[in-house]
Short mmCIF file of C-alpha atoms and ligand atoms in Angstrom, two decimals:
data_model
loop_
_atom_site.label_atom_id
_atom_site.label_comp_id
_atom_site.label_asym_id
_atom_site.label_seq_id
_atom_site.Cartn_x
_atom_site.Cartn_y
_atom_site.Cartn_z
CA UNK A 1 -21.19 -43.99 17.65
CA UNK A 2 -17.88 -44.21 15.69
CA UNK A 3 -15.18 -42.47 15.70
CA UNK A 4 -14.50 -39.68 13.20
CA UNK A 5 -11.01 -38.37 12.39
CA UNK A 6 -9.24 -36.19 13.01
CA UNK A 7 -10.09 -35.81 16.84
CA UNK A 8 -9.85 -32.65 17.65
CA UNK A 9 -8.30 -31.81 20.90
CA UNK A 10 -7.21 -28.12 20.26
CA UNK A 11 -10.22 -26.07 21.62
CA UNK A 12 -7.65 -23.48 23.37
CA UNK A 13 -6.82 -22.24 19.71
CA UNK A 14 -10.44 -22.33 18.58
CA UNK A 15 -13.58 -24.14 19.13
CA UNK A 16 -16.50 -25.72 16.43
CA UNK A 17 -19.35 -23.27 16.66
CA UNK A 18 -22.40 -25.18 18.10
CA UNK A 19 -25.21 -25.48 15.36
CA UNK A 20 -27.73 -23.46 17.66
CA UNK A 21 -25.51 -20.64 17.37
CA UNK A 22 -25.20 -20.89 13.43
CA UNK A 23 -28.99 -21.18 13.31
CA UNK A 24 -29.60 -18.19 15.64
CA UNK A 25 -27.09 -16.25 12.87
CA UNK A 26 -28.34 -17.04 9.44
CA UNK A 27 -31.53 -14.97 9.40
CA UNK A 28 -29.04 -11.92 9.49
CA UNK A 29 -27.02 -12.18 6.39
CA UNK A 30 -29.46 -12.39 4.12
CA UNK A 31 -32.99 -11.46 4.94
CA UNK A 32 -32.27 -9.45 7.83
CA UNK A 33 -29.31 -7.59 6.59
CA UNK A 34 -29.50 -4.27 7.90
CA UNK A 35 -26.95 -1.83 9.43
CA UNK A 36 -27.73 -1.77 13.34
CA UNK A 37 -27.06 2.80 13.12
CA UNK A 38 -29.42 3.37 9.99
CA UNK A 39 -32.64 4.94 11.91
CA UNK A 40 -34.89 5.23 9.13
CA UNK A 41 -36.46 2.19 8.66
CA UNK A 42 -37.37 -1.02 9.63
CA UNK A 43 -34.09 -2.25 8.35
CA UNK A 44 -32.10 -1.30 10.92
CA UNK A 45 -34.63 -1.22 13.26
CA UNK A 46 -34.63 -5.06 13.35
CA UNK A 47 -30.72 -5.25 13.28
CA UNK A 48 -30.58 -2.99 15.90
CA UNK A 49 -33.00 -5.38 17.84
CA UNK A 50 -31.11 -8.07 17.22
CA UNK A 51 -28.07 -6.21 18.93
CA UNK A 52 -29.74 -5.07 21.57
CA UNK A 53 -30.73 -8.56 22.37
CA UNK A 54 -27.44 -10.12 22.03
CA UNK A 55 -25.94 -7.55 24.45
CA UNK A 56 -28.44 -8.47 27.08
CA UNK A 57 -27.68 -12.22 26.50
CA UNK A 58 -24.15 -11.20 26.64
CA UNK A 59 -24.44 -8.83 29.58
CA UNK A 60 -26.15 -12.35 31.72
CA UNK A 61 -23.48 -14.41 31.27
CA UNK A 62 -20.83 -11.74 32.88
CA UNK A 63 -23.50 -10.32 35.30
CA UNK A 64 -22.93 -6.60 33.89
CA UNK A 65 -25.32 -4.10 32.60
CA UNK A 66 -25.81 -4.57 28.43
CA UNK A 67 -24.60 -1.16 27.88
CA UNK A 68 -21.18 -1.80 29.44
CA UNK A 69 -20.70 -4.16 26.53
CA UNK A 70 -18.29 -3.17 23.66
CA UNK A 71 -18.03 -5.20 20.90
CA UNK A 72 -15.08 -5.86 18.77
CA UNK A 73 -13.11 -8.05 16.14
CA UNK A 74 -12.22 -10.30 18.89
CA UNK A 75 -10.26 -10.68 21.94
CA UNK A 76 -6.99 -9.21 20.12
CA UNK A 77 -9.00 -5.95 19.61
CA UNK A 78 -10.78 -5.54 23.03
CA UNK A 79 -7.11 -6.15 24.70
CA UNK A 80 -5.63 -3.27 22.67
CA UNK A 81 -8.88 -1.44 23.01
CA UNK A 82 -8.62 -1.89 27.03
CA UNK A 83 -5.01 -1.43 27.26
CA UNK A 84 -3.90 1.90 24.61
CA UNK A 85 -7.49 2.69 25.24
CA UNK A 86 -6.39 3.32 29.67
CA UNK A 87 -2.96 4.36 29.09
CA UNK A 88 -4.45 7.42 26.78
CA UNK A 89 -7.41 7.95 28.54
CA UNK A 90 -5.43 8.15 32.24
CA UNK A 91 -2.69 9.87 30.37
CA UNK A 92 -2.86 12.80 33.62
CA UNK A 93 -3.29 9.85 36.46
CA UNK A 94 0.10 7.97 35.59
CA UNK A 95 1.96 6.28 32.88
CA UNK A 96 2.37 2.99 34.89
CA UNK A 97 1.15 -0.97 33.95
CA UNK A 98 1.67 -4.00 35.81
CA UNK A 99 0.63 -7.35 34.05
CA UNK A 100 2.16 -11.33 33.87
CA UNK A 101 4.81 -12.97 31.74
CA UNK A 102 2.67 -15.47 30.83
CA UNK A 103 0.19 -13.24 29.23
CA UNK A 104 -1.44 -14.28 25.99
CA UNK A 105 0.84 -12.35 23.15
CA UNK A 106 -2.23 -9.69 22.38
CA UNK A 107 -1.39 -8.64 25.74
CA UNK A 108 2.23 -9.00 25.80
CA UNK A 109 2.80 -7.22 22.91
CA UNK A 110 0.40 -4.49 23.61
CA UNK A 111 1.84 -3.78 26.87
CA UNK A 112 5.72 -3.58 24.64
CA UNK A 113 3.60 -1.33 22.56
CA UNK A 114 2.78 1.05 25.34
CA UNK A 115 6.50 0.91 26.88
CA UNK A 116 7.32 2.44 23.24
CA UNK A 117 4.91 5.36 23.79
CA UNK A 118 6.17 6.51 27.25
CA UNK A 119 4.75 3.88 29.21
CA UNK A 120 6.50 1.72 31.90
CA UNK A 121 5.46 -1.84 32.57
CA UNK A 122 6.26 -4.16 34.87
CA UNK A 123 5.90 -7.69 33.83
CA UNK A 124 5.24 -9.51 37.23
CA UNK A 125 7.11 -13.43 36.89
CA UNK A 126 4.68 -16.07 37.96
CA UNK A 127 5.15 -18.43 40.49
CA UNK A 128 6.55 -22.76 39.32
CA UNK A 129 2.90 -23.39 39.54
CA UNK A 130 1.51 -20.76 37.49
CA UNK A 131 0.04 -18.37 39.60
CA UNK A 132 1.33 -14.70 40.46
CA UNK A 133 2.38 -13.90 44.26
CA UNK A 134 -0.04 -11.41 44.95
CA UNK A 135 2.19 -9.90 47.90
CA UNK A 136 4.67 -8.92 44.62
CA UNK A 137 1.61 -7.75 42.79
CA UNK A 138 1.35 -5.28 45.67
CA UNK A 139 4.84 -4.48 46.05
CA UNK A 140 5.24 -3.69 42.69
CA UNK A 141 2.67 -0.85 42.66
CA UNK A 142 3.46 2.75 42.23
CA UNK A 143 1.79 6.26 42.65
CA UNK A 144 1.92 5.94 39.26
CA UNK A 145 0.24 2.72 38.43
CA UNK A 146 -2.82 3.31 36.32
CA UNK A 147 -3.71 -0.66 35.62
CA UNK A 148 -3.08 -3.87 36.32
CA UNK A 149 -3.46 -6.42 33.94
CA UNK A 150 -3.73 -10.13 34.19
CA UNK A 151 -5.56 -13.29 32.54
CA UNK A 152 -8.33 -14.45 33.89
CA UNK A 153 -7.20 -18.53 32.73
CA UNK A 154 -4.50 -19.47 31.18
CA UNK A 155 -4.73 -20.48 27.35
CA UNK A 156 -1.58 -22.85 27.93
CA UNK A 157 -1.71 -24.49 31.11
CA UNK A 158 -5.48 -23.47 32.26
CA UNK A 159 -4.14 -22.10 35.56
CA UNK A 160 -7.12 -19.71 37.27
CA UNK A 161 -5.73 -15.99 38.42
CA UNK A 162 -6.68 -15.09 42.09
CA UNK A 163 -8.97 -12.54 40.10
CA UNK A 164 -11.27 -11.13 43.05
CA UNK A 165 -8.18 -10.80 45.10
CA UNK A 166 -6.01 -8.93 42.15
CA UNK A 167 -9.40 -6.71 41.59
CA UNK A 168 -9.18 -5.85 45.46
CA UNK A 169 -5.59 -5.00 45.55
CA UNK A 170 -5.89 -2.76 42.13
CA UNK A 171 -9.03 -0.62 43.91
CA UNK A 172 -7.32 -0.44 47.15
CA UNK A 173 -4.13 2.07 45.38
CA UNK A 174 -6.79 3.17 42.70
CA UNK A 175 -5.60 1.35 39.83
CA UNK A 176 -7.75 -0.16 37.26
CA UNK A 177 -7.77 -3.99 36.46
CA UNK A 178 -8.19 -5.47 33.56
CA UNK A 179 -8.77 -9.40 32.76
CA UNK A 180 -8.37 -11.16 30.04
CA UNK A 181 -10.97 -13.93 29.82
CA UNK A 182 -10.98 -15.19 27.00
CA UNK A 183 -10.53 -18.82 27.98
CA UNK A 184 -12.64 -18.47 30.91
CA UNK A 185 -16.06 -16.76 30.26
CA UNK A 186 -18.45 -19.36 29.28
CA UNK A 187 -16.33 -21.92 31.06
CA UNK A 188 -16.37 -21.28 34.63
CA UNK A 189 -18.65 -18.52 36.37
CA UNK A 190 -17.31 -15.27 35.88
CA UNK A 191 -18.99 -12.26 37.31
CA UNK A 192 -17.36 -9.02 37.01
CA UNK A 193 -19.72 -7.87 40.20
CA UNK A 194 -18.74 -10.03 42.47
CA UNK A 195 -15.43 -10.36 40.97
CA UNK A 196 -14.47 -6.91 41.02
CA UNK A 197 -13.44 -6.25 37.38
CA UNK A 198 -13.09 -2.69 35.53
CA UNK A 199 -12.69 -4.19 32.28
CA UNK A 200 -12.50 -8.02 30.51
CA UNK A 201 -11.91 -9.18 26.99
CA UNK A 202 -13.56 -12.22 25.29
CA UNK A 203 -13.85 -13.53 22.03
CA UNK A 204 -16.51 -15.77 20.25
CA UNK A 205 -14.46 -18.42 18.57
CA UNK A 206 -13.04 -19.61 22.06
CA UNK A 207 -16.75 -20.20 23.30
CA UNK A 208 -18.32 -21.91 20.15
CA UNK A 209 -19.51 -18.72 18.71
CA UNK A 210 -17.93 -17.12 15.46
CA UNK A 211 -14.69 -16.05 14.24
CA UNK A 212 -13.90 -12.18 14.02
CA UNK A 213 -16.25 -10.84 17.28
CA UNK A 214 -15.56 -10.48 20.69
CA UNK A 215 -16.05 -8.14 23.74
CA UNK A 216 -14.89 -5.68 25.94
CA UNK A 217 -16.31 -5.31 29.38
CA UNK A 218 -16.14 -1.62 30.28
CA UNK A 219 -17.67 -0.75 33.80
CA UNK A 220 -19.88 2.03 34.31
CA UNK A 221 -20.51 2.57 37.79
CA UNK A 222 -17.76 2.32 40.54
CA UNK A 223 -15.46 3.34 38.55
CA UNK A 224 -17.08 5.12 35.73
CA UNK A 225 -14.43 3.99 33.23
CA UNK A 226 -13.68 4.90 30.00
CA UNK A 227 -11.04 4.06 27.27
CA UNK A 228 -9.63 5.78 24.19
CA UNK A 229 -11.15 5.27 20.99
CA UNK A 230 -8.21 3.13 18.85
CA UNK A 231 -10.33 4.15 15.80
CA UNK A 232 -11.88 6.73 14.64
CA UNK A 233 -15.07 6.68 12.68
CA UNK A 234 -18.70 6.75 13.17
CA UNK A 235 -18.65 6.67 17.11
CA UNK A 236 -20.31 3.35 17.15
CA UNK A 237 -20.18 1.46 21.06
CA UNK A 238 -20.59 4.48 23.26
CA UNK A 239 -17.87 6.34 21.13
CA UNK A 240 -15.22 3.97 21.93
CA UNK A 241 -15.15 1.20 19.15
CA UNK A 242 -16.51 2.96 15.23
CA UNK A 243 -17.47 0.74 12.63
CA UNK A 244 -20.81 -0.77 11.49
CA UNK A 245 -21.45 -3.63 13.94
CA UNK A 246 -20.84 -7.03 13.03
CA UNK A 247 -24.68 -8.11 13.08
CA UNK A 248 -24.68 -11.65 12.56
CA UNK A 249 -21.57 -12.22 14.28
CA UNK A 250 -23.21 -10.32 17.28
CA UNK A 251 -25.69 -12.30 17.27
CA UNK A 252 -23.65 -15.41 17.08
CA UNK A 253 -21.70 -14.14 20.71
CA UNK A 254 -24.45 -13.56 21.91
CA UNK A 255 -26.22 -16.85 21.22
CA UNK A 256 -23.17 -18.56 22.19
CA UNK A 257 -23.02 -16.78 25.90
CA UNK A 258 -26.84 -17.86 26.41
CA UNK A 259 -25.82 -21.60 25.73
CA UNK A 260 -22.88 -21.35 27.77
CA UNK A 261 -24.57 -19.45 31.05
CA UNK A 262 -27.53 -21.92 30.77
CA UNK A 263 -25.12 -25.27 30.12
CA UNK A 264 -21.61 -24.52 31.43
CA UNK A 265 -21.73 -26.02 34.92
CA UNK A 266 -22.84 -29.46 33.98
CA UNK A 267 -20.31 -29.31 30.90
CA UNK A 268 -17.66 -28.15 33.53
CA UNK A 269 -19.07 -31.34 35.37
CA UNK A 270 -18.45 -33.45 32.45
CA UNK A 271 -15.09 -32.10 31.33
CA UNK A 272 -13.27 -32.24 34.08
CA UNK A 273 -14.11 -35.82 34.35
CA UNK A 274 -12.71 -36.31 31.14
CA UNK A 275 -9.95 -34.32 31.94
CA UNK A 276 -8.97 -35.71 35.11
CA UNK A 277 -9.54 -39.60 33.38
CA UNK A 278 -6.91 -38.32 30.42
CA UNK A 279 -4.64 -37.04 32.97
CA UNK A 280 -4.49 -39.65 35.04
CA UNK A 281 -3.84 -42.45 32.36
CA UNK A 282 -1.06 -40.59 30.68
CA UNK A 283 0.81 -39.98 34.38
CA UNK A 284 0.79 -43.08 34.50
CA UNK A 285 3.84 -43.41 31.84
CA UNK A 286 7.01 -43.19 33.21
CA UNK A 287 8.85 -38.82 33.68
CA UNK A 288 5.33 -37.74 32.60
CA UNK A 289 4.52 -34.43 34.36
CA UNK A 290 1.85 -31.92 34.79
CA UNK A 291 2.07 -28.41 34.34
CA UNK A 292 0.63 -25.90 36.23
CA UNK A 293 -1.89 -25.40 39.36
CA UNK A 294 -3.83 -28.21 39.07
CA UNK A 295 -6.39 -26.75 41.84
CA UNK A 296 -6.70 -23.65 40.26
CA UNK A 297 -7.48 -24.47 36.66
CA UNK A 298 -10.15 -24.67 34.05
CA UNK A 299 -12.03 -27.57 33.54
CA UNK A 300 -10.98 -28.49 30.16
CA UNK A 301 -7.17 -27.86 29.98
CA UNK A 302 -4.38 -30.26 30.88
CA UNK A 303 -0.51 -29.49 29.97
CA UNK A 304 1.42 -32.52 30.06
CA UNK A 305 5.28 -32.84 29.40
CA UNK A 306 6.68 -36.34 28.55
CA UNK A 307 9.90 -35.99 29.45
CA UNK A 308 13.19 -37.56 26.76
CA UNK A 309 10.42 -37.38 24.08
CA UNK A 310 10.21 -34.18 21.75
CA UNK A 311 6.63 -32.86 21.47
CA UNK A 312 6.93 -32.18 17.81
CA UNK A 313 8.13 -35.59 17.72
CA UNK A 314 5.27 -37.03 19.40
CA UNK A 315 2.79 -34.70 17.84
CA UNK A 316 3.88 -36.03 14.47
CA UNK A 317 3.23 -40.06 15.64
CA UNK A 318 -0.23 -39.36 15.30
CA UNK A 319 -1.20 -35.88 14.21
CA UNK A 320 -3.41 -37.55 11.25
CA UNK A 321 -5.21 -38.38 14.11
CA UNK A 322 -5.57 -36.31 16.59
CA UNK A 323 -5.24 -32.31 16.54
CA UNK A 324 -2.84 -30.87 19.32
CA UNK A 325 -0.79 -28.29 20.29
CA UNK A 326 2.73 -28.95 21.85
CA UNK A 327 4.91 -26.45 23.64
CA UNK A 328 7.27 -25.50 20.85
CA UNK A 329 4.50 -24.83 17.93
CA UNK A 330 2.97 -21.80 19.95
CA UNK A 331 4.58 -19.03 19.12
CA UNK A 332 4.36 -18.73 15.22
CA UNK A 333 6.60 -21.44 13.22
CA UNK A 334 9.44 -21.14 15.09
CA UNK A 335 10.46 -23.93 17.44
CA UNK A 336 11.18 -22.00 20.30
CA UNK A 337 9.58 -23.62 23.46
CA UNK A 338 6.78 -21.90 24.73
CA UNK A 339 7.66 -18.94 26.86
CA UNK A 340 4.33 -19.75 28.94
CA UNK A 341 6.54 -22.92 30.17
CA UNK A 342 9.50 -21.21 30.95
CA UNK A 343 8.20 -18.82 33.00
CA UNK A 344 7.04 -21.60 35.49
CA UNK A 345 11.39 -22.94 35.62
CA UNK A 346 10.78 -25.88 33.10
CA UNK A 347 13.68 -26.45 31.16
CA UNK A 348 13.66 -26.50 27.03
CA UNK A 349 13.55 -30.63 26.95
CA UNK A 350 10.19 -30.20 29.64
CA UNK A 351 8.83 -27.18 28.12
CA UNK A 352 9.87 -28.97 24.40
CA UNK A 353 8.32 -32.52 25.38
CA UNK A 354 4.68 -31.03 26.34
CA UNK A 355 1.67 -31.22 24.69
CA UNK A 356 -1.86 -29.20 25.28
CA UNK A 357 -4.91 -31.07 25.25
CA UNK A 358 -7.89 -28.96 25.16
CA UNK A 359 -11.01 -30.50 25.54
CA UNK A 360 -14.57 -29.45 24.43
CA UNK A 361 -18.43 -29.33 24.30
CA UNK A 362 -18.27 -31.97 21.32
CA UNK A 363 -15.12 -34.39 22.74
CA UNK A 364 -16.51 -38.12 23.66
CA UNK A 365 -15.23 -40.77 25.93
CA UNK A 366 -14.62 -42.52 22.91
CA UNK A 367 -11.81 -39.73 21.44
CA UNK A 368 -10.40 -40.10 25.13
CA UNK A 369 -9.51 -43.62 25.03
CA UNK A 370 -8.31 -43.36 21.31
CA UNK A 371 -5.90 -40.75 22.77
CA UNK A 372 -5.00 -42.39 25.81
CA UNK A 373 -3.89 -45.30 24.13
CA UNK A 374 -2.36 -43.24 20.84
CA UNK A 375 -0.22 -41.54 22.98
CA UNK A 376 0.50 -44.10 25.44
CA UNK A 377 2.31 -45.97 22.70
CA UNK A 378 3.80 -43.12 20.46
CA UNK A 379 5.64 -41.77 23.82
CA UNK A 380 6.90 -45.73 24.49
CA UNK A 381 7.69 -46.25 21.15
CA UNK A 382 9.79 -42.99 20.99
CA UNK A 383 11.86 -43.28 23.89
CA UNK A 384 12.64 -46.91 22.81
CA UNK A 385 14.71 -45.06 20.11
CA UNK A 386 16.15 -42.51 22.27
CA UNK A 387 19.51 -41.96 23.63
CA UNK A 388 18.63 -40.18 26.04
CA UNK A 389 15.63 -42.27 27.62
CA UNK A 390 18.51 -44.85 27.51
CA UNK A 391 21.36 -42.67 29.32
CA UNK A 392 18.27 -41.90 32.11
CA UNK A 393 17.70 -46.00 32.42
CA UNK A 394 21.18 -46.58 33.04
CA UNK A 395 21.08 -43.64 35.70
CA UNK A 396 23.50 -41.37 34.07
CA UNK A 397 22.07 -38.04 35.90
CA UNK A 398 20.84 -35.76 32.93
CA UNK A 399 21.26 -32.53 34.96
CA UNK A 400 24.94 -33.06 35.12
CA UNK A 401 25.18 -32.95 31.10
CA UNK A 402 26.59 -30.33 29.19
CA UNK A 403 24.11 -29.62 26.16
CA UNK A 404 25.23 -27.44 23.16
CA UNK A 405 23.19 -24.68 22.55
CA UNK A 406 22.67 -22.60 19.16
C1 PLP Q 501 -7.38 -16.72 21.66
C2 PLP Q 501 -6.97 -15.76 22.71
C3 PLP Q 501 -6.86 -14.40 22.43
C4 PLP Q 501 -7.07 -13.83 21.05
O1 PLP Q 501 -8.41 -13.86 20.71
P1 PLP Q 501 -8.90 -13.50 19.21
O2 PLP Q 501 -10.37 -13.32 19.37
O3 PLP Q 501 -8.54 -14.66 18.38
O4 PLP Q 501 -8.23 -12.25 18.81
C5 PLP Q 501 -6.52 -13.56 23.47
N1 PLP Q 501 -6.29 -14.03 24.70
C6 PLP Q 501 -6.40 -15.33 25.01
C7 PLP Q 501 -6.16 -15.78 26.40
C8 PLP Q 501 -6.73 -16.24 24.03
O5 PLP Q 501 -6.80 -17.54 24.33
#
């Protein structure tokens, strides 16, 4: 095998969809075309089939029953869906949210979104290592609280949630909880029996399905719970998500959770060796640190900062070659350093000098050693240049330095 550029090593953002799942789409754009509500004919008859089965297929891979599955537009939807969709519906019980400053921004900026309709939120800081204190989770819960939300993994840093303890807090003072798992279903075992959950977002393009569909998890039993309608229409999805259904792409999430419930543990197996392998070769250059839990992380992410270099810097040594993500290009064009990273204490030249690697279901040994050794020598040949990587040679102590800020 050779290797093909660019390797891409940015499968937090997105992944490839896996050829199975394109194949398992295609009849339905053309042939099979149909909308999933018409009821007179054999049209949407089969559509409606092909639903059904994609929300069983969907429905394994969680461990729920198929007719607690909502689809949606994505993960962006099913988090405002799940969100506006309690605060509205609970309206009577409380006007209360706690969730996590390191939050993906579709639940960030929901939750700001809420505050500006009445709500109150409390955004619980997480602990250097990426995990919230679960004793502050508890503390912080009022009469009032009607839901707790936090992620299930971490898109940045991978870090895994205590979920089944968070779910056990939130039903002991009768509060839903909500996950986000969008970088986690598919990718470790996550069962929202055993784990406890009243509600979870996904999305298809994070789990080699398509673009533009996703889930929301909305428990039926034990709680019965329900959500808002953010749209009004048709009363497709149990009333609670109108518009005609996104056939193909249904299909497509739902392929996509059958190949990741029957092949996820021994690709879990195999990327985490990869992981660990990359890890461990690029901590082996000089101020090189990780970020986040390391125990308590999924099986594909590592966060790395390299520290006197500047990750834009670095990324652009060899960006024709490999696709990354460092910690200032996150949030939209701006180079702010990611606010994921500062909420674990690192500093703007840590949180500015890190870069993302996110491996996947297609990345070889071969794109590992290529990047091993890329970066390897891009970070070396950097700090050769820098003033700074000097100063720290001649043991002038950094921390001690005044740095102008704008
Ligand atoms: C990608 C991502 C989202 C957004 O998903 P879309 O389907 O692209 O809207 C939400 N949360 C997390 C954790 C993500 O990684």
């Amino acid at each position: 095998m050779e290797l093909k550029f660019p390797i891409y090593l940015d499968n937090n953002a997105t992944t490839p969809m896996d050829p199975r799942v394109l194949d398992a789409m295609l009849p339905y754009f053309v042939e099979q075309f149909g909308n999933a509500a018409s009821r007179n004919h054999s049209f949407g008859w089969v559509a409606e089939e092909a639903v059904d089965y994609a929300r069983e297929q969907v429905a394994k891979l969680i461990n729920c029953d198929p007719k607690e599955v909502i689809f949606t537009s994505g993960a962006t939807e099913a988090n405002n869906l799940a969100i506006k969709g309690v605060f509205e519906m609970y309206a009577s019980k409380g006007n209360h949210i706690i969730t996590c400053t390191t939050e993906h921004k579709a639940v960030l900026d929901t939750c700001k979104h809420v505050e500006k309709m009445g709500g109150s939120v409390t955004y619980l800081q997480v602990q250097p290592d990426g995990l919230i204190d679960l004793a502050e989770l508890e503390k912080a819960i009022t009469p009032q609280t009607i839901l707790i939300t936090i992620m299930y993994g971490n898109n940045e840093i991978g870090v895994v949630q205590p979920i089944k303890e968070i779910a056990a807090i939130a039903k002991k003072h009768g509060a839903l909880f909500f996950t986000d798992g969008t970088q986690a279903v598919g990718k470790i075992p996550v069962d929202v029996m055993a784990d406890g959950i009243d509600l979870m977002s996904f999305s298809g393009h994070k789990m080699y399905g398509p673009k533009g569909v996703g889930v929301l998890y909305v428990r039926r039993k034990n709680p019965r719970v329900k959500v808002t309608a953010q749209m009004d229409g048709g009363g497709h999805e149990r009333g609670m998500r109108s518009g005609t259904l996104n056939v193909p792409g249904i299909v497509g999430i739902g392929k996509a959770c059958e190949i990741c419930r029957l092949e996820m543990d021994a690709e879990a197996v195999r990327l985490s060796i990869m992981r660990d392998r990359l890890e461990a070769a690029l901590t082996q250059i000089d101020e090189s640190y990780v970020n986040g839990n390391v125990q308590h992380r999924l099986p594909h992410v590592a966060n790395i900062s390299f520290k006197y270099v500047e990750g834009e810097g670095l990324l652009m040594g060899f960006n024709k070659q490999i696709a990354l993500s460092s910690g200032s290009a996150c949030t939209s064009a701006s180079l702010e350093p990611s606010y994921v990273l500062k909420s674990l204490g690192l500093g703007d030249d840590l949180a500015h000098s890190s870069l993302r690697f996110g491996l996947g279901r297609f990345t070889t040994d071969m794109e590992i050693d290529y990047t091993i050794k890329a970066i390897t020598e891009t970070v070396l040949k950097l700090r050769e240049m820098s003033p700074l990587w000097e100063m720290f040679k001649e043991g002038i102590d950094m921390d001690k330095i005044e740095w102008a800020h704008h």
